[in-house]
PDB file of C-alpha atoms in Angstrom:
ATOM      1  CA  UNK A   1      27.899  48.197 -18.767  1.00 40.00           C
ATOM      2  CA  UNK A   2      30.804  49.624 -16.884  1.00 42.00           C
ATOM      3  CA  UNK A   3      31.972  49.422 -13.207  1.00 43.00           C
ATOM      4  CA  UNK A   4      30.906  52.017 -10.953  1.00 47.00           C
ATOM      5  CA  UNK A   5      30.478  52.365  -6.965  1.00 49.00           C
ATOM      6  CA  UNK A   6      27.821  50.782  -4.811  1.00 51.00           C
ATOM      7  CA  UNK A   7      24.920  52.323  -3.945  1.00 54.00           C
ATOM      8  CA  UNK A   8      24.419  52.573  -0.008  1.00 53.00           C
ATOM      9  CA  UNK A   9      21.316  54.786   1.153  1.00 58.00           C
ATOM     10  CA  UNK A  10      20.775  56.421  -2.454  1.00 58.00           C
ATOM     11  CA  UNK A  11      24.242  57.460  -2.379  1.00 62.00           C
ATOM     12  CA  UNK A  12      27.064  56.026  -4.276  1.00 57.00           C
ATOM     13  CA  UNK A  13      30.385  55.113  -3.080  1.00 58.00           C
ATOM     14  CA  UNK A  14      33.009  55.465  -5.474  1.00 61.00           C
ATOM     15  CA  UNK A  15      35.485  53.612  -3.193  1.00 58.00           C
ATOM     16  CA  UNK A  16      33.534  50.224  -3.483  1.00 60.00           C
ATOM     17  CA  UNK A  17      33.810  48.018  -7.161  1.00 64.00           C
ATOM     18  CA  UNK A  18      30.567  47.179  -8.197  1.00 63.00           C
ATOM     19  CA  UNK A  19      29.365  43.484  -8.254  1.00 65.00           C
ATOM     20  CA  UNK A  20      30.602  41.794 -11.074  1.00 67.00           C
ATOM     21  CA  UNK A  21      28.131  41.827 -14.098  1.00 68.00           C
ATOM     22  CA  UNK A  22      26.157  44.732 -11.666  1.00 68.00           C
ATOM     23  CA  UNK A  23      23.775  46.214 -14.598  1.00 69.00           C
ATOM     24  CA  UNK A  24      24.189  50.143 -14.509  1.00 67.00           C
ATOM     25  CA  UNK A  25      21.262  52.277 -16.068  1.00 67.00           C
ATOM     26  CA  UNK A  26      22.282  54.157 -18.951  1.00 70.00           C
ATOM     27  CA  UNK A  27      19.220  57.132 -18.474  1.00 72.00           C
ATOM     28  CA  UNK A  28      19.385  59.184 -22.291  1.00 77.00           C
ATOM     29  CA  UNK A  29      22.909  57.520 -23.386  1.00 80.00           C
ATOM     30  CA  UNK A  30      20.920  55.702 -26.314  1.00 83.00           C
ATOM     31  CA  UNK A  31      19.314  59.434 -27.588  1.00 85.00           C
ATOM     32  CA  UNK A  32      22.690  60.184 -29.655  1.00 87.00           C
ATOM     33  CA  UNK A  33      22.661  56.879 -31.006  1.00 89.00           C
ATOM     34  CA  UNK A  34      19.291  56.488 -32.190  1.00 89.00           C
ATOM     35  CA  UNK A  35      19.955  60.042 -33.763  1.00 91.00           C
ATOM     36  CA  UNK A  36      22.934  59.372 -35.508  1.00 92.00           C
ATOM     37  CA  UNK A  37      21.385  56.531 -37.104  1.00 93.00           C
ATOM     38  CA  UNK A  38      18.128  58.543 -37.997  1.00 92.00           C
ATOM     39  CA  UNK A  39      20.136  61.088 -39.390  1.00 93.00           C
ATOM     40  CA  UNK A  40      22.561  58.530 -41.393  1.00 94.00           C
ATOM     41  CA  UNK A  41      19.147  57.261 -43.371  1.00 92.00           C
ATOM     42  CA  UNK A  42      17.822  60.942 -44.094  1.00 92.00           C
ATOM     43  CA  UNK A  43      21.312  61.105 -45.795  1.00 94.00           C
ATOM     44  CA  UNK A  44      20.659  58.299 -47.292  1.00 95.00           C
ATOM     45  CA  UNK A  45      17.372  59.008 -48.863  1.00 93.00           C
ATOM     46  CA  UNK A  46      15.901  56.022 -46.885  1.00 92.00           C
ATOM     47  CA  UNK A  47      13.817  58.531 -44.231  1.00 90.00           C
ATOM     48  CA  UNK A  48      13.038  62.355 -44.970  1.00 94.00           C
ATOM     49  CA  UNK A  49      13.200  64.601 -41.816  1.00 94.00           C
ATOM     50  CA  UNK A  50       9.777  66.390 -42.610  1.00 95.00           C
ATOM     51  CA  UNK A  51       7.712  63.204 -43.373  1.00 94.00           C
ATOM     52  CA  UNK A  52       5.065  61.872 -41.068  1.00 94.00           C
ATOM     53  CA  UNK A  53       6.547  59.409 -38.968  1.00 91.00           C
ATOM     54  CA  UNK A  54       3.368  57.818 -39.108  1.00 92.00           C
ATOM     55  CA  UNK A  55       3.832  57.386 -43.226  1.00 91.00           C
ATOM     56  CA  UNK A  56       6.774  54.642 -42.080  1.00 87.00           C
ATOM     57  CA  UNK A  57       5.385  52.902 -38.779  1.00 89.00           C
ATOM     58  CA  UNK A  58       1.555  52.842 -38.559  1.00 90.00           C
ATOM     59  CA  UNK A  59       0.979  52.057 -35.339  1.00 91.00           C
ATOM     60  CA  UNK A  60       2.438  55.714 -33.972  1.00 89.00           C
ATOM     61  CA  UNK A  61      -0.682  57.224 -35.587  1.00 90.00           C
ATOM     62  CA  UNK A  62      -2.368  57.014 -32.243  1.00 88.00           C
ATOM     63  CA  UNK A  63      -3.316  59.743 -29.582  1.00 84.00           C
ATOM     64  CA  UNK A  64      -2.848  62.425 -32.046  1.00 85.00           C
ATOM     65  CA  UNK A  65       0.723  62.030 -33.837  1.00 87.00           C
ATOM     66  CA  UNK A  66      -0.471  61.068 -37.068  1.00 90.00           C
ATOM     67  CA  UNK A  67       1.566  64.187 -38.485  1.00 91.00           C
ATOM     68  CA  UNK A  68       4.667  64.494 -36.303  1.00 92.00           C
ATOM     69  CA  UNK A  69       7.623  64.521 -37.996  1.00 93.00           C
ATOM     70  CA  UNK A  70      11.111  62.614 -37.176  1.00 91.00           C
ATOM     71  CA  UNK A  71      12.509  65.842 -37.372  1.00 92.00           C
ATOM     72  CA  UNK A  72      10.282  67.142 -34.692  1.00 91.00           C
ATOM     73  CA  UNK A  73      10.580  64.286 -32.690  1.00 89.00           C
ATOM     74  CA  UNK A  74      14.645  64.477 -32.609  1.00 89.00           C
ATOM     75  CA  UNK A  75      14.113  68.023 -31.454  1.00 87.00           C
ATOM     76  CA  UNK A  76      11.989  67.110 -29.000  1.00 78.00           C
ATOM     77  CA  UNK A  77       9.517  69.339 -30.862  1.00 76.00           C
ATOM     78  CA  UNK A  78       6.698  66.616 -31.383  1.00 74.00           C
ATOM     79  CA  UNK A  79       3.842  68.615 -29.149  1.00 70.00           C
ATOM     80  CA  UNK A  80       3.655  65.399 -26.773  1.00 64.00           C
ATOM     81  CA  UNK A  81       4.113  66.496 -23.341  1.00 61.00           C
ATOM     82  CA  UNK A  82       6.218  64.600 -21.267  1.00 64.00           C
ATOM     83  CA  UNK A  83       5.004  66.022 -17.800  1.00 61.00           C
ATOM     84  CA  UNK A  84       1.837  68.141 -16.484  1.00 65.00           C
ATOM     85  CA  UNK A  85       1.186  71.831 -17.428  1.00 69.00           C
ATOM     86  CA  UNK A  86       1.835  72.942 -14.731  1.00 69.00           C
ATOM     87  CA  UNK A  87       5.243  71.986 -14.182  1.00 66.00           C
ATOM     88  CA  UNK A  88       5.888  74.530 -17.106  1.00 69.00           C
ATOM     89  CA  UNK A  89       5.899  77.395 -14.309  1.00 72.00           C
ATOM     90  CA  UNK A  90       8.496  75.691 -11.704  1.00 73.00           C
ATOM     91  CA  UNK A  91      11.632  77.576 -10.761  1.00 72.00           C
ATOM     92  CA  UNK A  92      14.238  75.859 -12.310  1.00 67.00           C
ATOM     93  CA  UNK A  93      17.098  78.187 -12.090  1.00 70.00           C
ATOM     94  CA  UNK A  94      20.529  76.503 -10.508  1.00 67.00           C
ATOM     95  CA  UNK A  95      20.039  78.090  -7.158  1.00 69.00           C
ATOM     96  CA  UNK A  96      16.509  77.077  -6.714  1.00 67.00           C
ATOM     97  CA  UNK A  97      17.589  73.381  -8.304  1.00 61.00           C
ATOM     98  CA  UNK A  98      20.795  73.179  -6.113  1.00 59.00           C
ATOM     99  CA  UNK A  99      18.946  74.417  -3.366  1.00 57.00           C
ATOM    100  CA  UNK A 100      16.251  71.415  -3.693  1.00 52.00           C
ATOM    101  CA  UNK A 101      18.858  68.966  -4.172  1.00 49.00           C
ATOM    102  CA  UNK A 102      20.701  68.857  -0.985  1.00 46.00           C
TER     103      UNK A 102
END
């Protein structure tokens, strides 16, 4: 964890030092890591990019994944949807997102 400012009404201030041992949340920081190391054991023959993941853990052959691949799922290419349909057809250009954000 590192040091960063407090948080007062959703907003932080960078001018106040955190709380000592004040937990920070890291969001997607762990993505790179986890595919660094997936990547390290396709080198290593211990994984193959285009096998079922399912072939390796059994319990992910649930709610249809039975034949996604790591490769898919480290290109976020796996077919599970992370949000509804129709969020697919929301305006997400930076003016309408910097717009919405102030």
């Amino acid at each position: 964890m590192w040091p960063v400012g407090r948080v007062h009404r959703g907003r932080i201030r960078p001018s106040a030092p955190s709380p000592t041992g004040a937990l920070v949340m890291p969001y997607s920081l762990s993505k790179s890591f986890v595919t660094l190391t997936a990547l390290a054991a396709a080198r290593d023959g211990a994984l193959a990019l285009d096998e079922p993941i399912a072939a390796h853990w059994k319990a992910y052959r649930v709610h249809g994944k039975e034949r996604a691949t790591l490769r898919q799922v480290l290109t976020h290419r796996s077919g599970r949807p992370r949000f509804p349909a129709e969020a697919a057809g929301r305006d997400l250009s930076p003016a309408q997102l910097s717009g919405s954000m102030r």
